[in-house]
XYZ file of C-alpha atoms in Angstrom:
542
model
C -41.902 51.661 9.347
C -43.460 54.501 9.645
C -45.253 51.361 8.030
C -44.616 52.595 4.523
C -42.670 49.601 3.685
C -39.726 51.274 1.583
C -36.627 49.705 2.658
C -34.903 52.395 4.356
C -30.862 51.630 4.309
C -29.320 54.323 6.826
C -26.574 55.859 5.143
C -23.301 57.291 6.683
C -20.283 59.377 5.542
C -17.422 57.059 3.884
C -15.091 59.545 5.853
C -16.078 58.490 9.297
C -13.128 57.224 11.448
C -14.067 54.139 12.792
C -13.478 52.945 16.616
C -11.027 50.087 16.991
C -13.123 46.794 17.791
C -13.603 46.604 21.398
C -14.670 44.424 23.753
C -17.696 44.017 26.389
C -20.238 46.299 27.311
C -19.871 47.370 31.110
C -23.446 48.428 31.205
C -24.343 45.194 33.060
C -23.653 44.870 36.788
C -25.335 42.619 39.704
C -28.799 44.217 38.584
C -30.665 42.747 35.859
C -30.897 45.949 33.344
C -29.973 46.271 30.314
C -29.450 49.390 27.756
C -30.724 49.344 24.422
C -30.708 51.621 21.457
C -33.457 52.862 19.054
C -32.759 54.392 15.890
C -35.649 57.026 15.741
C -37.725 58.940 17.908
C -40.639 57.823 19.990
C -43.592 59.663 18.824
C -46.964 57.797 20.306
C -47.719 54.899 22.416
C -51.088 54.791 20.700
C -51.272 52.217 17.838
C -54.494 53.966 16.706
C -52.470 57.110 16.038
C -49.050 55.994 14.690
C -47.501 52.855 13.359
C -43.508 53.358 13.617
C -40.824 50.946 14.196
C -39.621 52.361 17.721
C -43.002 52.445 18.986
C -43.656 48.955 18.031
C -40.645 47.818 19.709
C -41.594 49.567 23.179
C -44.887 48.002 22.598
C -43.621 44.281 21.801
C -41.817 44.632 25.150
C -44.255 46.148 27.437
C -47.696 45.013 25.967
C -48.920 41.642 24.960
C -51.549 40.591 22.346
C -53.281 37.197 21.103
C -50.348 35.688 20.916
C -46.512 36.471 21.198
C -43.660 35.088 18.890
C -41.722 32.102 20.093
C -38.355 31.128 19.366
C -39.310 29.685 15.883
C -40.607 32.859 15.050
C -44.436 31.346 15.226
C -47.509 32.097 17.286
C -47.526 30.995 20.782
C -50.451 31.559 23.744
C -50.264 35.262 24.922
C -53.522 36.870 26.259
C -55.130 33.915 24.486
C -54.868 30.661 26.608
C -54.120 28.597 23.192
C -53.315 28.975 19.639
C -56.906 28.228 17.639
C -57.893 26.765 14.298
C -60.590 28.277 12.563
C -63.892 27.194 12.179
C -66.788 28.089 9.528
C -64.195 26.812 6.748
C -61.540 28.948 7.776
C -63.628 32.223 8.211
C -63.879 32.215 11.848
C -61.574 32.522 14.480
C -62.769 32.369 18.495
C -60.305 33.185 20.965
C -60.288 32.026 24.927
C -58.471 34.643 26.834
C -56.619 34.054 30.311
C -58.459 35.321 33.142
C -55.465 35.883 35.521
C -53.917 38.509 32.486
C -54.253 42.355 34.580
C -53.649 46.037 33.177
C -51.099 47.876 34.995
C -53.760 49.391 37.085
C -55.489 46.243 38.183
C -57.961 45.449 36.022
C -58.893 42.758 33.766
C -57.797 42.468 30.263
C -61.223 41.566 28.675
C -62.536 40.749 25.310
C -63.572 44.168 24.846
C -60.184 45.724 25.480
C -59.519 44.054 21.840
C -62.678 44.189 20.356
C -62.932 48.279 20.770
C -59.019 48.265 19.965
C -59.625 46.957 16.686
C -62.568 49.013 15.762
C -60.836 52.209 17.013
C -57.642 51.348 14.687
C -59.481 50.553 11.453
C -62.106 53.661 11.403
C -60.806 56.088 8.883
C -60.187 58.498 11.502
C -57.546 56.506 12.760
C -53.992 58.205 12.228
C -51.688 55.242 11.647
C -51.879 54.698 8.367
C -52.169 51.268 9.242
C -55.788 50.701 9.192
C -54.984 48.385 6.012
C -53.503 45.659 7.907
C -57.483 44.663 9.123
C -58.432 43.816 5.414
C -59.948 40.929 5.369
C -61.554 40.784 8.889
C -65.425 41.317 8.062
C -66.306 45.006 6.796
C -62.742 46.427 7.049
C -62.373 47.494 3.483
C -65.563 49.099 3.407
C -64.972 50.736 6.852
C -61.840 52.027 5.706
C -63.312 53.396 2.835
C -66.090 55.498 4.756
C -68.618 53.001 3.397
C -69.417 51.367 6.595
C -69.260 52.611 10.406
C -66.259 50.912 12.035
C -69.054 49.256 14.713
C -69.959 46.837 12.170
C -66.278 45.247 11.789
C -66.343 41.396 12.329
C -64.848 41.423 15.826
C -66.990 40.666 18.719
C -66.442 40.301 22.274
C -69.147 37.097 23.009
C -68.528 37.155 26.948
C -65.698 39.036 29.321
C -62.999 36.383 28.157
C -63.964 35.490 24.658
C -63.369 37.324 21.617
C -64.631 35.809 18.163
C -63.219 37.347 14.563
C -65.114 36.604 11.467
C -63.518 37.106 8.103
C -64.376 37.497 4.601
C -62.340 34.714 2.881
C -59.918 32.340 4.556
C -56.670 33.777 5.696
C -54.402 30.695 6.426
C -51.859 33.239 7.837
C -54.048 35.117 10.412
C -52.738 33.599 13.253
C -49.442 34.915 12.539
C -50.524 38.621 12.189
C -52.059 38.237 15.670
C -48.410 38.724 16.816
C -48.284 42.203 15.371
C -48.595 45.364 17.724
C -51.547 46.518 15.500
C -53.721 43.968 16.982
C -52.605 44.818 20.922
C -55.577 45.477 22.885
C -56.000 48.956 24.568
C -57.265 49.738 27.851
C -60.928 50.878 27.967
C -60.229 52.248 31.412
C -57.321 54.113 30.260
C -58.905 55.597 26.802
C -61.720 56.706 28.960
C -59.619 58.391 31.922
C -57.240 59.867 29.305
C -59.376 60.356 25.952
C -57.522 62.192 23.386
C -54.332 62.382 25.544
C -54.179 58.455 25.311
C -50.697 57.432 24.381
C -49.396 60.717 24.205
C -46.885 59.990 27.119
C -45.941 56.938 29.415
C -48.416 57.852 32.238
C -51.115 58.111 29.752
C -51.561 54.294 29.098
C -52.207 50.833 31.001
C -49.806 48.084 30.073
C -50.774 44.573 30.030
C -47.424 43.259 29.646
C -43.989 42.360 31.163
C -43.199 45.864 31.699
C -44.644 49.158 31.780
C -43.048 52.164 30.159
C -41.793 54.994 32.479
C -40.280 58.662 31.712
C -41.506 59.641 28.360
C -43.679 62.599 28.280
C -43.512 62.875 24.459
C -40.307 64.286 23.719
C -37.809 62.298 25.478
C -34.655 60.561 23.730
C -34.318 57.981 26.642
C -36.895 56.126 29.008
C -37.156 52.974 30.605
C -39.190 49.813 30.774
C -39.834 48.679 34.388
C -41.038 45.298 35.384
C -44.517 45.058 35.618
C -45.885 43.376 39.019
C -49.338 42.531 37.874
C -47.984 40.678 34.480
C -49.502 37.078 34.631
C -46.026 35.491 34.174
C -44.105 37.796 35.861
C -41.978 34.789 37.485
C -40.593 34.227 33.824
C -39.201 37.868 33.854
C -35.544 38.185 34.905
C -34.954 41.892 33.678
C -35.630 44.799 36.342
C -35.200 47.386 33.768
C -34.716 47.976 30.187
C -33.165 51.592 29.599
C -33.811 52.874 26.000
C -31.976 55.721 24.505
C -32.475 57.249 20.793
C -29.011 56.823 18.883
C -29.398 57.738 15.211
C -26.049 57.873 13.953
C -24.041 54.261 13.833
C -20.863 55.638 14.533
C -22.311 56.901 17.803
C -23.736 53.892 18.729
C -20.252 52.120 17.723
C -18.867 54.639 20.563
C -21.128 53.956 23.344
C -21.150 50.126 23.087
C -17.319 50.387 23.423
C -17.872 52.453 26.277
C -19.877 50.149 27.992
C -23.251 52.367 27.225
C -25.110 49.901 25.416
C -25.589 46.341 25.599
C -26.823 45.870 21.912
C -25.971 48.284 19.309
C -27.403 48.185 15.630
C -24.714 49.245 12.816
C -25.345 49.860 9.222
C -23.554 51.554 6.514
C -19.350 51.634 6.943
C -19.816 51.574 10.548
C -21.175 47.666 10.063
C -18.671 46.977 7.153
C -15.703 47.857 9.600
C -17.068 45.495 12.265
C -17.170 42.058 10.527
C -14.178 40.436 12.435
C -15.272 42.124 15.888
C -15.880 39.179 18.546
C -18.964 40.763 19.791
C -20.648 40.794 16.140
C -24.243 38.939 15.865
C -25.643 38.927 12.430
C -29.449 38.975 12.807
C -31.486 37.790 9.567
C -34.428 39.841 8.590
C -37.352 39.015 6.211
C -36.474 42.189 4.631
C -35.891 42.371 0.727
C -34.055 45.396 -1.040
C -34.446 45.348 -4.952
C -35.007 47.529 -7.938
C -38.852 48.066 -8.764
C -39.318 48.571 -12.508
C -41.626 50.873 -14.343
C -43.707 48.673 -16.137
C -46.414 50.814 -17.424
C -47.769 51.158 -20.851
C -45.587 53.301 -22.798
C -42.666 52.810 -20.665
C -39.314 51.229 -22.203
C -39.516 48.507 -19.294
C -42.998 47.455 -20.426
C -41.165 44.505 -22.501
C -40.596 41.828 -20.646
C -37.405 40.861 -22.342
C -35.793 43.937 -21.354
C -36.826 43.616 -17.600
C -34.987 40.012 -17.803
C -32.157 41.490 -19.108
C -31.773 43.853 -16.343
C -32.078 41.078 -13.788
C -29.558 38.743 -15.351
C -26.961 41.398 -15.815
C -26.549 42.353 -11.938
C -23.679 40.425 -10.273
C -25.474 40.040 -6.705
C -22.299 38.063 -5.244
C -20.187 40.924 -6.096
C -22.663 43.316 -4.791
C -23.229 42.022 -1.257
C -19.235 41.895 -1.104
C -18.142 44.732 -2.496
C -21.093 47.335 -1.878
C -22.978 46.200 1.074
C -20.776 44.495 2.966
C -22.628 44.373 6.142
C -23.508 40.384 5.910
C -26.416 40.718 3.567
C -27.199 37.758 1.105
C -28.004 37.827 -2.578
C -31.412 37.417 -3.462
C -33.325 36.073 -6.779
C -36.865 36.444 -5.618
C -39.091 39.196 -3.823
C -39.626 37.243 -1.054
C -37.006 36.978 1.555
C -35.021 34.006 2.631
C -35.946 33.231 6.255
C -39.300 34.191 6.436
C -40.812 30.929 6.712
C -41.279 27.396 6.270
C -43.339 25.873 3.056
C -45.443 23.306 5.210
C -46.066 21.133 2.239
C -42.602 20.704 1.443
C -40.590 21.578 4.411
C -38.219 23.946 2.676
C -37.494 27.713 3.184
C -40.013 29.395 0.985
C -37.603 32.077 -0.295
C -34.906 29.252 -0.774
C -36.938 26.976 -2.903
C -38.620 29.553 -5.005
C -34.959 30.964 -5.989
C -33.840 31.530 -9.756
C -31.584 28.912 -10.641
C -30.181 31.279 -12.894
C -29.794 34.922 -11.961
C -26.790 36.360 -13.384
C -25.761 35.532 -17.108
C -24.215 38.589 -19.058
C -24.795 36.960 -22.500
C -28.100 36.243 -22.364
C -28.709 39.488 -20.881
C -27.503 41.536 -23.880
C -29.445 38.787 -25.807
C -32.649 39.766 -24.331
C -32.112 43.571 -24.008
C -31.462 43.433 -27.979
C -34.735 41.511 -28.355
C -36.416 43.799 -26.482
C -35.720 46.797 -27.586
C -36.419 45.143 -31.482
C -39.781 44.470 -30.229
C -40.705 47.906 -28.796
C -39.249 49.475 -31.928
C -36.457 51.235 -29.539
C -32.985 52.414 -30.823
C -29.849 52.543 -28.642
C -28.901 53.641 -26.412
C -32.340 53.216 -24.168
C -31.790 55.724 -21.624
C -33.629 54.459 -18.016
C -33.331 56.521 -14.663
C -32.808 54.986 -11.723
C -34.562 57.012 -8.772
C -33.957 56.755 -4.955
C -32.991 58.153 -1.483
C -29.634 60.224 -1.415
C -28.067 58.345 1.483
C -24.787 57.563 1.106
C -25.777 53.549 0.869
C -28.312 54.199 -1.518
C -25.737 56.270 -3.941
C -23.488 53.689 -3.998
C -26.064 50.859 -5.028
C -27.346 53.042 -7.831
C -23.803 53.638 -8.673
C -23.155 50.156 -8.613
C -26.241 49.427 -10.866
C -25.566 51.925 -13.333
C -21.714 50.726 -13.593
C -23.196 46.874 -13.971
C -25.960 47.832 -16.855
C -23.310 49.982 -18.821
C -20.644 47.362 -18.579
C -22.970 44.428 -19.096
C -25.149 45.730 -21.963
C -23.056 47.810 -23.435
C -23.121 51.718 -23.615
C -24.318 51.720 -27.196
C -27.450 49.805 -25.819
C -28.134 51.489 -22.872
C -27.836 54.621 -20.670
C -28.446 54.898 -16.679
C -28.808 58.262 -15.216
C -28.795 57.700 -11.154
C -30.954 60.352 -9.660
C -30.733 59.980 -5.616
C -32.915 62.699 -3.872
C -34.080 63.727 -0.569
C -36.319 61.386 1.138
C -39.332 63.182 0.500
C -38.554 64.004 -3.279
C -37.710 60.463 -4.146
C -40.819 58.950 -2.543
C -42.874 61.555 -4.416
C -41.121 60.333 -7.408
C -42.244 56.791 -6.620
C -45.666 57.804 -5.903
C -46.065 59.482 -8.940
C -44.622 56.758 -10.906
C -41.627 59.099 -12.483
C -38.628 56.529 -12.690
C -37.922 53.636 -14.587
C -36.108 51.922 -11.710
C -36.717 52.642 -8.156
C -34.603 51.575 -5.233
C -36.676 50.131 -2.687
C -37.504 46.841 -0.962
C -40.039 45.459 1.608
C -40.151 44.253 4.940
C -42.498 41.677 6.212
C -45.170 42.410 8.307
C -46.001 38.610 9.489
C -44.338 35.424 8.360
C -46.255 34.275 5.401
C -45.206 35.299 1.982
C -48.654 36.749 1.140
C -47.394 39.778 3.175
C -44.766 40.389 0.024
C -46.724 39.239 -2.993
C -49.959 40.786 -2.875
C -48.444 44.396 -3.206
C -47.734 43.550 -6.704
C -51.388 42.794 -7.947
C -53.298 45.186 -10.063
C -54.712 48.231 -8.166
C -52.853 47.445 -4.868
C -51.417 51.130 -3.435
C -48.026 50.149 -3.334
C -47.337 48.675 -6.707
C -45.867 51.738 -7.726
C -44.150 50.073 -10.804
C -48.104 49.372 -12.391
C -47.350 45.439 -12.753
C -50.116 44.119 -14.564
C -50.137 40.343 -15.266
C -53.016 38.275 -15.857
C -51.512 34.991 -14.322
C -49.924 36.732 -11.288
C -53.800 38.424 -10.802
C -55.134 35.109 -10.714
C -52.919 33.640 -8.178
C -53.102 36.192 -6.034
C -56.767 36.130 -6.141
C -57.019 32.561 -5.706
C -54.898 33.306 -2.308
C -58.082 34.904 -1.016
C -60.720 32.504 -2.384
C -62.603 30.046 -0.294
C -60.370 27.093 -1.415
C -57.312 29.293 0.424
C -58.430 27.088 3.691
C -56.513 23.971 2.046
C -52.967 24.224 2.879
C -51.905 22.476 -0.261
C -54.085 24.846 -2.680
C -52.869 27.917 -0.636
C -49.157 27.334 -0.625
C -49.162 25.942 -4.449
C -50.743 29.368 -5.703
C -47.835 31.316 -3.544
C -45.202 29.413 -5.327
C -46.675 29.862 -8.514
C -47.316 33.529 -7.909
C -43.517 33.881 -6.915
C -42.135 31.927 -10.080
C -44.656 34.410 -12.166
C -42.746 37.223 -10.596
C -39.450 35.422 -11.375
C -40.363 34.877 -14.963
C -41.883 38.501 -15.772
C -39.584 40.419 -13.603
C -41.358 43.495 -12.376
C -38.412 43.949 -10.001
C -34.869 43.492 -9.883
C -34.254 41.564 -6.623
C -30.749 42.307 -5.082
C -30.168 41.092 -1.458
C -31.406 39.911 1.882
C -30.886 42.172 4.460
C -28.782 41.157 7.372
C -28.221 43.341 10.565
C -25.245 43.916 12.364
C -25.419 44.286 15.922
C -22.359 44.491 18.630
C -24.157 42.385 21.723
C -22.881 42.243 25.264
C -21.775 38.739 25.516
C -23.624 38.172 28.990
C -26.983 39.431 27.318
C -28.890 36.274 26.827
C -32.402 34.769 25.840
C -33.276 37.850 23.116
C -35.626 36.578 20.621
C -34.104 38.254 17.471
C -37.082 37.619 15.042
C -36.440 37.644 11.382
C -40.503 39.219 11.359
C -41.384 41.730 13.382
C -39.523 43.479 16.637
C -37.105 42.048 18.687
C -38.384 40.444 21.865
C -36.107 40.987 25.450
C -38.916 40.535 27.703
C -37.092 37.071 28.237
C -33.533 38.295 28.340
C -31.127 38.033 31.321
C -27.458 39.047 31.767
C -25.541 35.762 32.953
């Protein structure tokens, strides 16, 4: 995050000297406090003015919204007393809030705190860049487009402890969205007191969750979360303090863990590769897909479906994850990652049940490439450019793909140029559609396949490859129709949409991301969610 969802794979120098695999963290003592790392700076605590990974992690562990995510990554009651079922044909949600929820200043958490927070965040004046997440709530799209006032958003405090949300169409995944930090409440007392400085420091906010943030004034690279004595379920909170430090370099994180200065170290790149046999290693499955986005626009060589299919079939993903990625990540043949959610109509993991039966076939790939060239009137070698950020991992991935394509399809048929640029320049190329293939990916916003699939719909601002398929667009449209309130209809169209992506290959799926963590063996009770941020609020040291 910044919640623009192109996948960021942290790169590190291959020349780094890895420390030997070490044992337990020494951070723990008789006191229930832990030290965690964040990979980026904290820039704001105001969800209306920022939407970044560190911010959301801090807020997930200090604030509470309508729901929390439980150990199964499903919505569980938070400030709402129960997980509700929609009425009005799936278009109205009425949440009843617990009356014993308090802000850290002692005032009650009310429905108005949610209503005003959402209206503040959906306004075109909001600076988070994330107001699109409110799409589907009545008038949200027109508000973000500047055509209606933020006051018309379909959310209303019916009374002090009742919140009603009206949607424009059924959103079967709406309850899942309510676990996101974007939908947290904001204390209206705090907004009134701190005004434009709200959220610019830890002292200029009130908190309604298990912890309060201390010691961050806007620029520190370390701060702490202290147990909130006013939290309604404070008896369930075992930790007294969560210390947080910004650690951007994975080798430094490894070093700090080895010295007992971190209880949970997230490692990437060659550092992660070097700890795969460490006894403290924990693999965390993430709903995070890496893929090559193809430029399917008219007039582009990859506008031809057979040539796109060939590029997908020519990649040996098993070799990719073992030799190049080498951090526990798993091969993927679909856009929607595995470990995202279970299809309730089949009981199967959605990413698994929609995986392609055939993902690597060099003979077929070469045949399709030649047929596509003939259909497009192209003569070999067809020149394509793969663009991506200039981190070590992206460079190695680009070189791998370059080798795969030229070796398997033949240098007389294809010539691949790998262009890895500084992040800003790479993103500019992506936004301008100046690529044949772009190294990217998607991190799920919430636990539903629609979080992935609709970005490939015609007109979606994230559809940089200009994919435009009539059948796929219809399936996507069906997902927001009145019929989508039917579980079987909704999931049938989700499966059909993913199948159509598999058939028409606007992307080349590569792998599902698995994070490598070194974790203090005494740390228990952490909820490592595949979707969203990790929850340390019920953790403890044993």
